């Protein structure tokens, strides 16, 4: 299956569609441009999120208000993602990404200049719009570069490097500190630097969209339910792990240091498994890989309560669980890229990010309610139920599709 060959070529940022396929060298330059851009932005995002949370906690902002403020990017995602394919028909990809980089970078000093927490709500909303644009379009770009021999590998590489960027964010914050204007200026400058690879490596090499999507935004849930819903399940799982699992660990008798360390273990599994899963997805039926990741996630969640008595065993299970469940994101995106092209691919990527945000919003409240009903194992019931339902959906789609129906998820 050949990659869509309509690419942008230009000598300025007003790029015209290019007719010939990219050479191997141009593909490499294009991939470097988009991955370098989103990784630098990821480092900035990975440091800005804890910075804002820390400063609000210092000022004794009520937890409810902190939570509502943290939810603003997700709200922005819901509002922007349906319109991204339409925007990309009017604005070329690189100018669009550069505008998003600039907006996100300028938001950082605004947090410092405007200290009133109520002003942080619109700032964070606008920043969320920019971040949403960056992630949806960068994933669309990487998927557009891939062919069926290397699609899983490229998506795994993208996810691995991005995860490393997020992991480096807290280290940057540790070095810069949380006092004064320095961290805001440093993070803003770093995000702004994300535009440099686009200008150096990406000009004339970004994908373009000329046509309208043939599917409505939400119809991807019906057209490719298992691939699209993979984003929702991973969004709920990842957000629950980072928000609720430390609480579960404490209530299960672990110390505070061990409870904090669980996040590092889960993130390490994310980083270690994405690329190998992508390679496997290029060699065997991707539907089967997605099904195995769903089954592994379900069994991993059920195993957690039986390992809390031993930190090494708990760490091993969580590491493998974090690595397998991230395959839902990697393989889900890979399957969408396998099935869709052009405007449909952009719309499918947008729907996938929308599902991820839905899971991130729904997951923690659902798990918190379950933990109140059954302390602490309600978390396992809630997460296991979500993964179990998804496992049924993925298994049904796998059983229904014929061996020749690649991408039928």
PDB file of C-alpha atoms in Angstrom, residues 92-359:
ATOM      1  CA  UNK A  92      -0.349  24.441   5.210  1.00  0.00           C
ATOM      2  CA  UNK A  93       0.969  22.064   7.841  1.00  0.00           C
ATOM      3  CA  UNK A  94       4.229  23.841   8.681  1.00  0.00           C
ATOM      4  CA  UNK A  95       2.717  27.335   9.180  1.00  0.00           C
ATOM      5  CA  UNK A  96      -0.007  25.676  11.272  1.00  0.00           C
ATOM      6  CA  UNK A  97       2.561  23.941  13.487  1.00  0.00           C
ATOM      7  CA  UNK A  98       4.712  27.073  13.761  1.00  0.00           C
ATOM      8  CA  UNK A  99       1.668  29.057  14.905  1.00  0.00           C
ATOM      9  CA  UNK A 100       0.910  26.397  17.533  1.00  0.00           C
ATOM     10  CA  UNK A 101       4.532  26.452  18.735  1.00  0.00           C
ATOM     11  CA  UNK A 102       4.488  30.245  19.017  1.00  0.00           C
ATOM     12  CA  UNK A 103       1.202  30.319  20.946  1.00  0.00           C
ATOM     13  CA  UNK A 104       2.343  27.617  23.363  1.00  0.00           C
ATOM     14  CA  UNK A 105       5.691  29.325  23.908  1.00  0.00           C
ATOM     15  CA  UNK A 106       4.069  32.721  24.585  1.00  0.00           C
ATOM     16  CA  UNK A 107       1.683  31.165  27.079  1.00  0.00           C
ATOM     17  CA  UNK A 108       4.528  30.359  29.469  1.00  0.00           C
ATOM     18  CA  UNK A 109       5.587  33.946  30.351  1.00  0.00           C
ATOM     19  CA  UNK A 110       1.889  34.847  30.514  1.00  0.00           C
ATOM     20  CA  UNK A 111       1.490  32.500  33.482  1.00  0.00           C
ATOM     21  CA  UNK A 112       4.187  34.469  35.269  1.00  0.00           C
ATOM     22  CA  UNK A 113       2.980  37.923  34.230  1.00  0.00           C
ATOM     23  CA  UNK A 114      -0.642  37.274  35.188  1.00  0.00           C
ATOM     24  CA  UNK A 115      -0.507  35.733  38.658  1.00  0.00           C
ATOM     25  CA  UNK A 116      -4.276  35.613  39.239  1.00  0.00           C
ATOM     26  CA  UNK A 117      -5.271  31.942  39.040  1.00  0.00           C
ATOM     27  CA  UNK A 118      -8.536  32.857  37.308  1.00  0.00           C
ATOM     28  CA  UNK A 119      -6.520  34.298  34.425  1.00  0.00           C
ATOM     29  CA  UNK A 120      -4.680  30.997  34.179  1.00  0.00           C
ATOM     30  CA  UNK A 121      -7.902  29.373  32.965  1.00  0.00           C
ATOM     31  CA  UNK A 122      -8.070  31.204  29.596  1.00  0.00           C
ATOM     32  CA  UNK A 123      -4.271  31.051  29.253  1.00  0.00           C
ATOM     33  CA  UNK A 124      -4.266  27.320  29.802  1.00  0.00           C
ATOM     34  CA  UNK A 125      -7.214  26.882  27.450  1.00  0.00           C
ATOM     35  CA  UNK A 126      -5.425  28.731  24.635  1.00  0.00           C
ATOM     36  CA  UNK A 127      -2.232  26.806  25.374  1.00  0.00           C
ATOM     37  CA  UNK A 128      -4.306  23.614  25.222  1.00  0.00           C
ATOM     38  CA  UNK A 129      -5.547  24.547  21.753  1.00  0.00           C
ATOM     39  CA  UNK A 130      -1.956  24.929  20.579  1.00  0.00           C
ATOM     40  CA  UNK A 131      -0.811  21.657  22.166  1.00  0.00           C
ATOM     41  CA  UNK A 132      -3.762  19.809  20.640  1.00  0.00           C
ATOM     42  CA  UNK A 133      -2.880  21.112  17.190  1.00  0.00           C
ATOM     43  CA  UNK A 134       0.740  20.058  17.638  1.00  0.00           C
ATOM     44  CA  UNK A 135      -0.054  16.497  18.645  1.00  0.00           C
ATOM     45  CA  UNK A 136      -2.840  15.800  16.156  1.00  0.00           C
ATOM     46  CA  UNK A 137      -0.914  17.175  13.188  1.00  0.00           C
ATOM     47  CA  UNK A 138       2.436  15.637  14.165  1.00  0.00           C
ATOM     48  CA  UNK A 139       0.859  12.174  14.432  1.00  0.00           C
ATOM     49  CA  UNK A 140      -0.853  12.704  11.094  1.00  0.00           C
ATOM     50  CA  UNK A 141       2.500  13.758   9.587  1.00  0.00           C
ATOM     51  CA  UNK A 142       4.374  10.680  10.851  1.00  0.00           C
ATOM     52  CA  UNK A 143       1.578   8.375   9.711  1.00  0.00           C
ATOM     53  CA  UNK A 144       1.628  10.026   6.274  1.00  0.00           C
ATOM     54  CA  UNK A 145       5.356   9.321   5.924  1.00  0.00           C
ATOM     55  CA  UNK A 146       5.012   5.623   6.637  1.00  0.00           C
ATOM     56  CA  UNK A 147       4.391   2.742   4.267  1.00  0.00           C
ATOM     57  CA  UNK A 148       3.072  -0.666   5.204  1.00  0.00           C
ATOM     58  CA  UNK A 149       6.551  -2.087   5.736  1.00  0.00           C
ATOM     59  CA  UNK A 150       7.554   0.406   8.421  1.00  0.00           C
ATOM     60  CA  UNK A 151       4.387   2.062   9.740  1.00  0.00           C
ATOM     61  CA  UNK A 152       4.488   0.351  13.127  1.00  0.00           C
ATOM     62  CA  UNK A 153       8.204   1.014  13.484  1.00  0.00           C
ATOM     63  CA  UNK A 154       7.800   4.728  12.762  1.00  0.00           C
ATOM     64  CA  UNK A 155       4.855   5.127  15.143  1.00  0.00           C
ATOM     65  CA  UNK A 156       6.778   3.209  17.804  1.00  0.00           C
ATOM     66  CA  UNK A 157       9.814   5.408  17.270  1.00  0.00           C
ATOM     67  CA  UNK A 158       7.659   8.524  17.485  1.00  0.00           C
ATOM     68  CA  UNK A 159       6.050   7.348  20.720  1.00  0.00           C
ATOM     69  CA  UNK A 160       9.339   6.286  22.302  1.00  0.00           C
ATOM     70  CA  UNK A 161      11.135   9.569  21.636  1.00  0.00           C
ATOM     71  CA  UNK A 162       8.110  11.568  22.735  1.00  0.00           C
ATOM     72  CA  UNK A 163       7.904   9.577  25.985  1.00  0.00           C
ATOM     73  CA  UNK A 164      11.579  10.288  26.604  1.00  0.00           C
ATOM     74  CA  UNK A 165      10.839  13.991  26.098  1.00  0.00           C
ATOM     75  CA  UNK A 166       8.049  13.916  28.659  1.00  0.00           C
ATOM     76  CA  UNK A 167      10.291  12.042  31.094  1.00  0.00           C
ATOM     77  CA  UNK A 168      12.988  14.698  30.682  1.00  0.00           C
ATOM     78  CA  UNK A 169      10.547  17.487  31.565  1.00  0.00           C
ATOM     79  CA  UNK A 170      10.624  17.021  35.365  1.00  0.00           C
ATOM     80  CA  UNK A 171      14.437  16.875  35.248  1.00  0.00           C
ATOM     81  CA  UNK A 172      14.469  20.253  33.497  1.00  0.00           C
ATOM     82  CA  UNK A 173      12.197  21.650  36.190  1.00  0.00           C
ATOM     83  CA  UNK A 174      14.499  20.258  38.876  1.00  0.00           C
ATOM     84  CA  UNK A 175      17.453  22.094  37.342  1.00  0.00           C
ATOM     85  CA  UNK A 176      15.593  25.367  36.726  1.00  0.00           C
ATOM     86  CA  UNK A 177      13.684  25.422  40.001  1.00  0.00           C
ATOM     87  CA  UNK A 178      10.164  26.744  40.457  1.00  0.00           C
ATOM     88  CA  UNK A 179      10.925  30.263  41.664  1.00  0.00           C
ATOM     89  CA  UNK A 180      10.734  33.515  39.740  1.00  0.00           C
ATOM     90  CA  UNK A 181      10.521  34.050  36.005  1.00  0.00           C
ATOM     91  CA  UNK A 182      13.394  31.722  35.050  1.00  0.00           C
ATOM     92  CA  UNK A 183      11.431  28.454  34.665  1.00  0.00           C
ATOM     93  CA  UNK A 184       8.706  30.165  32.619  1.00  0.00           C
ATOM     94  CA  UNK A 185      11.210  31.843  30.312  1.00  0.00           C
ATOM     95  CA  UNK A 186      13.269  28.666  29.993  1.00  0.00           C
ATOM     96  CA  UNK A 187      10.277  26.463  29.169  1.00  0.00           C
ATOM     97  CA  UNK A 188       8.858  29.066  26.772  1.00  0.00           C
ATOM     98  CA  UNK A 189      12.190  29.344  24.961  1.00  0.00           C
ATOM     99  CA  UNK A 190      12.472  25.581  24.737  1.00  0.00           C
ATOM    100  CA  UNK A 191       8.998  25.236  23.235  1.00  0.00           C
ATOM    101  CA  UNK A 192       9.771  28.022  20.770  1.00  0.00           C
ATOM    102  CA  UNK A 193      12.894  26.110  19.733  1.00  0.00           C
ATOM    103  CA  UNK A 194      10.580  23.327  18.601  1.00  0.00           C
ATOM    104  CA  UNK A 195       9.905  25.365  15.476  1.00  0.00           C
ATOM    105  CA  UNK A 196      13.565  25.319  14.413  1.00  0.00           C
ATOM    106  CA  UNK A 197      13.582  21.711  13.094  1.00  0.00           C
ATOM    107  CA  UNK A 198      10.491  22.481  11.034  1.00  0.00           C
ATOM    108  CA  UNK A 199      12.244  25.387   9.331  1.00  0.00           C
ATOM    109  CA  UNK A 200      15.582  23.593   8.860  1.00  0.00           C
ATOM    110  CA  UNK A 201      14.449  20.106   7.859  1.00  0.00           C
ATOM    111  CA  UNK A 202      10.749  20.210   7.097  1.00  0.00           C
ATOM    112  CA  UNK A 203      10.178  22.909   4.481  1.00  0.00           C
ATOM    113  CA  UNK A 204       8.566  21.441   1.401  1.00  0.00           C
ATOM    114  CA  UNK A 205       8.277  17.996   2.993  1.00  0.00           C
ATOM    115  CA  UNK A 206       5.109  18.179   5.083  1.00  0.00           C
ATOM    116  CA  UNK A 207       1.904  16.412   3.953  1.00  0.00           C
ATOM    117  CA  UNK A 208      -0.898  18.506   2.510  1.00  0.00           C
ATOM    118  CA  UNK A 209      -4.673  18.132   2.523  1.00  0.00           C
ATOM    119  CA  UNK A 210      -6.747  19.272  -0.437  1.00  0.00           C
ATOM    120  CA  UNK A 211      -9.906  17.181  -0.151  1.00  0.00           C
ATOM    121  CA  UNK A 212     -12.649  16.856   2.439  1.00  0.00           C
ATOM    122  CA  UNK A 213     -12.782  13.732   4.647  1.00  0.00           C
ATOM    123  CA  UNK A 214     -15.136  11.082   3.313  1.00  0.00           C
ATOM    124  CA  UNK A 215     -16.195  10.200   6.867  1.00  0.00           C
ATOM    125  CA  UNK A 216     -17.756  12.395   9.518  1.00  0.00           C
ATOM    126  CA  UNK A 217     -15.652  12.997  12.611  1.00  0.00           C
ATOM    127  CA  UNK A 218     -17.516  10.674  14.976  1.00  0.00           C
ATOM    128  CA  UNK A 219     -18.224   8.006  12.369  1.00  0.00           C
ATOM    129  CA  UNK A 220     -14.688   6.683  12.876  1.00  0.00           C
ATOM    130  CA  UNK A 221     -16.095   5.049  16.010  1.00  0.00           C
ATOM    131  CA  UNK A 222     -18.316   2.993  13.717  1.00  0.00           C
ATOM    132  CA  UNK A 223     -15.913   2.600  10.816  1.00  0.00           C
ATOM    133  CA  UNK A 224     -12.878   1.618  12.917  1.00  0.00           C
ATOM    134  CA  UNK A 225     -14.122   1.127  16.487  1.00  0.00           C
ATOM    135  CA  UNK A 226     -11.307  -0.996  17.918  1.00  0.00           C
ATOM    136  CA  UNK A 227      -8.531   1.217  16.551  1.00  0.00           C
ATOM    137  CA  UNK A 228     -10.262   4.453  17.604  1.00  0.00           C
ATOM    138  CA  UNK A 229     -11.394   3.241  21.035  1.00  0.00           C
ATOM    139  CA  UNK A 230      -7.814   2.158  21.764  1.00  0.00           C
ATOM    140  CA  UNK A 231      -7.093   5.850  22.317  1.00  0.00           C
ATOM    141  CA  UNK A 232      -9.899   6.132  24.890  1.00  0.00           C
ATOM    142  CA  UNK A 233      -8.763   3.078  26.865  1.00  0.00           C
ATOM    143  CA  UNK A 234      -5.136   4.169  26.898  1.00  0.00           C
ATOM    144  CA  UNK A 235      -6.106   7.719  27.881  1.00  0.00           C
ATOM    145  CA  UNK A 236      -8.134   6.413  30.829  1.00  0.00           C
ATOM    146  CA  UNK A 237      -5.445   3.920  31.831  1.00  0.00           C
ATOM    147  CA  UNK A 238      -2.504   6.314  31.648  1.00  0.00           C
ATOM    148  CA  UNK A 239      -4.340   9.073  33.521  1.00  0.00           C
ATOM    149  CA  UNK A 240      -5.489   6.630  36.199  1.00  0.00           C
ATOM    150  CA  UNK A 241      -1.955   5.333  36.651  1.00  0.00           C
ATOM    151  CA  UNK A 242      -0.483   8.798  37.092  1.00  0.00           C
ATOM    152  CA  UNK A 243      -3.283  10.145  39.275  1.00  0.00           C
ATOM    153  CA  UNK A 244      -4.773   7.210  41.163  1.00  0.00           C
ATOM    154  CA  UNK A 245      -2.189   4.416  41.351  1.00  0.00           C
ATOM    155  CA  UNK A 246       0.065   6.242  43.862  1.00  0.00           C
ATOM    156  CA  UNK A 247      -3.007   6.562  46.101  1.00  0.00           C
ATOM    157  CA  UNK A 248      -3.754   2.864  45.607  1.00  0.00           C
ATOM    158  CA  UNK A 249      -0.165   1.994  46.533  1.00  0.00           C
ATOM    159  CA  UNK A 250      -0.326   4.053  49.729  1.00  0.00           C
ATOM    160  CA  UNK A 251      -3.646   2.533  50.747  1.00  0.00           C
ATOM    161  CA  UNK A 252      -2.226  -0.913  50.042  1.00  0.00           C
ATOM    162  CA  UNK A 253       0.492  -0.376  52.632  1.00  0.00           C
ATOM    163  CA  UNK A 254       3.400   0.866  50.529  1.00  0.00           C
ATOM    164  CA  UNK A 255       5.526   3.787  51.691  1.00  0.00           C
ATOM    165  CA  UNK A 256       5.385   7.229  50.118  1.00  0.00           C
ATOM    166  CA  UNK A 257       8.654   6.759  48.236  1.00  0.00           C
ATOM    167  CA  UNK A 258       7.457   3.474  46.760  1.00  0.00           C
ATOM    168  CA  UNK A 259       4.118   5.051  45.837  1.00  0.00           C
ATOM    169  CA  UNK A 260       5.889   7.851  43.970  1.00  0.00           C
ATOM    170  CA  UNK A 261       8.256   5.409  42.279  1.00  0.00           C
ATOM    171  CA  UNK A 262       5.399   3.535  40.585  1.00  0.00           C
ATOM    172  CA  UNK A 263       5.066   6.353  38.056  1.00  0.00           C
ATOM    173  CA  UNK A 264       8.698   5.981  37.016  1.00  0.00           C
ATOM    174  CA  UNK A 265       8.249   2.229  36.589  1.00  0.00           C
ATOM    175  CA  UNK A 266       5.158   2.660  34.411  1.00  0.00           C
ATOM    176  CA  UNK A 267       6.862   5.345  32.294  1.00  0.00           C
ATOM    177  CA  UNK A 268       9.927   3.109  31.846  1.00  0.00           C
ATOM    178  CA  UNK A 269       7.707   0.358  30.495  1.00  0.00           C
ATOM    179  CA  UNK A 270       6.158   2.860  28.071  1.00  0.00           C
ATOM    180  CA  UNK A 271       9.565   3.823  26.760  1.00  0.00           C
ATOM    181  CA  UNK A 272      10.976   0.288  26.546  1.00  0.00           C
ATOM    182  CA  UNK A 273       8.082  -1.435  24.752  1.00  0.00           C
ATOM    183  CA  UNK A 274       6.777   1.015  22.147  1.00  0.00           C
ATOM    184  CA  UNK A 275       9.424   0.477  19.495  1.00  0.00           C
ATOM    185  CA  UNK A 276       9.494  -3.348  19.783  1.00  0.00           C
ATOM    186  CA  UNK A 277       5.696  -3.463  19.613  1.00  0.00           C
ATOM    187  CA  UNK A 278       5.840  -1.284  16.493  1.00  0.00           C
ATOM    188  CA  UNK A 279       8.352  -3.660  14.895  1.00  0.00           C
ATOM    189  CA  UNK A 280       6.147  -6.655  15.693  1.00  0.00           C
ATOM    190  CA  UNK A 281       3.138  -4.846  14.228  1.00  0.00           C
ATOM    191  CA  UNK A 282       5.020  -4.559  10.923  1.00  0.00           C
ATOM    192  CA  UNK A 283       5.636  -8.304  10.776  1.00  0.00           C
ATOM    193  CA  UNK A 284       2.364  -9.914  11.820  1.00  0.00           C
ATOM    194  CA  UNK A 285      -1.328  -9.061  11.670  1.00  0.00           C
ATOM    195  CA  UNK A 286      -1.729  -5.732  13.468  1.00  0.00           C
ATOM    196  CA  UNK A 287      -5.221  -6.705  14.549  1.00  0.00           C
ATOM    197  CA  UNK A 288      -3.716  -9.608  16.482  1.00  0.00           C
ATOM    198  CA  UNK A 289      -1.095  -7.327  18.068  1.00  0.00           C
ATOM    199  CA  UNK A 290      -3.798  -4.926  19.220  1.00  0.00           C
ATOM    200  CA  UNK A 291      -5.787  -7.826  20.667  1.00  0.00           C
ATOM    201  CA  UNK A 292      -2.731  -9.131  22.548  1.00  0.00           C
ATOM    202  CA  UNK A 293      -2.039  -5.648  23.950  1.00  0.00           C
ATOM    203  CA  UNK A 294      -5.658  -5.413  25.114  1.00  0.00           C
ATOM    204  CA  UNK A 295      -5.451  -8.845  26.761  1.00  0.00           C
ATOM    205  CA  UNK A 296      -2.102  -7.992  28.352  1.00  0.00           C
ATOM    206  CA  UNK A 297      -3.493  -4.752  29.736  1.00  0.00           C
ATOM    207  CA  UNK A 298      -6.529  -6.522  31.186  1.00  0.00           C
ATOM    208  CA  UNK A 299      -4.463  -9.284  32.820  1.00  0.00           C
ATOM    209  CA  UNK A 300      -1.861  -6.794  34.048  1.00  0.00           C
ATOM    210  CA  UNK A 301      -4.483  -4.769  35.895  1.00  0.00           C
ATOM    211  CA  UNK A 302      -5.924  -7.904  37.509  1.00  0.00           C
ATOM    212  CA  UNK A 303      -2.438  -8.970  38.626  1.00  0.00           C
ATOM    213  CA  UNK A 304      -1.643  -5.727  40.477  1.00  0.00           C
ATOM    214  CA  UNK A 305      -3.493  -6.510  43.758  1.00  0.00           C
ATOM    215  CA  UNK A 306      -1.625  -9.818  44.083  1.00  0.00           C
ATOM    216  CA  UNK A 307       1.821  -8.198  43.921  1.00  0.00           C
ATOM    217  CA  UNK A 308       1.649  -5.360  46.451  1.00  0.00           C
ATOM    218  CA  UNK A 309       3.273  -7.528  49.149  1.00  0.00           C
ATOM    219  CA  UNK A 310       6.559  -7.503  47.203  1.00  0.00           C
ATOM    220  CA  UNK A 311       7.982  -4.313  45.711  1.00  0.00           C
ATOM    221  CA  UNK A 312      10.220  -6.130  43.159  1.00  0.00           C
ATOM    222  CA  UNK A 313       7.284  -8.227  41.936  1.00  0.00           C
ATOM    223  CA  UNK A 314       4.976  -5.202  41.870  1.00  0.00           C
ATOM    224  CA  UNK A 315       7.582  -3.252  39.889  1.00  0.00           C
ATOM    225  CA  UNK A 316       8.004  -6.076  37.376  1.00  0.00           C
ATOM    226  CA  UNK A 317       4.260  -6.418  36.781  1.00  0.00           C
ATOM    227  CA  UNK A 318       3.802  -2.647  36.473  1.00  0.00           C
ATOM    228  CA  UNK A 319       6.765  -2.353  34.082  1.00  0.00           C
ATOM    229  CA  UNK A 320       5.395  -5.050  31.769  1.00  0.00           C
ATOM    230  CA  UNK A 321       1.855  -3.697  32.118  1.00  0.00           C
ATOM    231  CA  UNK A 322       3.031  -0.166  31.220  1.00  0.00           C
ATOM    232  CA  UNK A 323       4.863  -1.519  28.200  1.00  0.00           C
ATOM    233  CA  UNK A 324       2.062  -3.709  26.866  1.00  0.00           C
ATOM    234  CA  UNK A 325      -0.816  -1.292  27.406  1.00  0.00           C
ATOM    235  CA  UNK A 326       0.995   1.525  25.563  1.00  0.00           C
ATOM    236  CA  UNK A 327       0.750  -0.727  22.520  1.00  0.00           C
ATOM    237  CA  UNK A 328      -2.928   0.259  22.372  1.00  0.00           C
ATOM    238  CA  UNK A 329      -1.840   3.787  21.457  1.00  0.00           C
ATOM    239  CA  UNK A 330       0.968   2.790  19.097  1.00  0.00           C
ATOM    240  CA  UNK A 331      -0.900   0.051  17.237  1.00  0.00           C
ATOM    241  CA  UNK A 332      -4.182   1.980  17.236  1.00  0.00           C
ATOM    242  CA  UNK A 333      -2.519   4.856  15.395  1.00  0.00           C
ATOM    243  CA  UNK A 334      -0.733   2.411  13.100  1.00  0.00           C
ATOM    244  CA  UNK A 335      -4.004   0.759  12.094  1.00  0.00           C
ATOM    245  CA  UNK A 336      -5.601   4.120  11.347  1.00  0.00           C
ATOM    246  CA  UNK A 337      -2.640   5.001   9.127  1.00  0.00           C
ATOM    247  CA  UNK A 338      -2.923   1.610   7.421  1.00  0.00           C
ATOM    248  CA  UNK A 339      -6.552   2.162   6.546  1.00  0.00           C
ATOM    249  CA  UNK A 340      -6.912   5.904   5.851  1.00  0.00           C
ATOM    250  CA  UNK A 341      -5.139   8.483   3.695  1.00  0.00           C
ATOM    251  CA  UNK A 342      -5.084  12.252   3.284  1.00  0.00           C
ATOM    252  CA  UNK A 343      -7.986  14.128   4.844  1.00  0.00           C
ATOM    253  CA  UNK A 344      -9.460  10.895   6.213  1.00  0.00           C
ATOM    254  CA  UNK A 345      -6.210  10.149   8.025  1.00  0.00           C
ATOM    255  CA  UNK A 346      -6.119  13.640   9.523  1.00  0.00           C
ATOM    256  CA  UNK A 347      -9.710  13.237  10.691  1.00  0.00           C
ATOM    257  CA  UNK A 348      -8.987   9.756  12.067  1.00  0.00           C
ATOM    258  CA  UNK A 349      -5.989  11.069  14.008  1.00  0.00           C
ATOM    259  CA  UNK A 350      -8.138  13.884  15.380  1.00  0.00           C
ATOM    260  CA  UNK A 351     -10.817  11.396  16.452  1.00  0.00           C
ATOM    261  CA  UNK A 352      -8.145   9.264  18.115  1.00  0.00           C
ATOM    262  CA  UNK A 353      -6.834  12.213  20.151  1.00  0.00           C
ATOM    263  CA  UNK A 354     -10.411  13.110  21.044  1.00  0.00           C
ATOM    264  CA  UNK A 355     -10.948   9.590  22.378  1.00  0.00           C
ATOM    265  CA  UNK A 356      -7.709   9.795  24.366  1.00  0.00           C
ATOM    266  CA  UNK A 357      -8.890  13.041  25.983  1.00  0.00           C
ATOM    267  CA  UNK A 358     -12.282  11.501  26.705  1.00  0.00           C
ATOM    268  CA  UNK A 359     -10.593   8.649  28.528  1.00  0.00           C
TER     269      UNK A 359
END
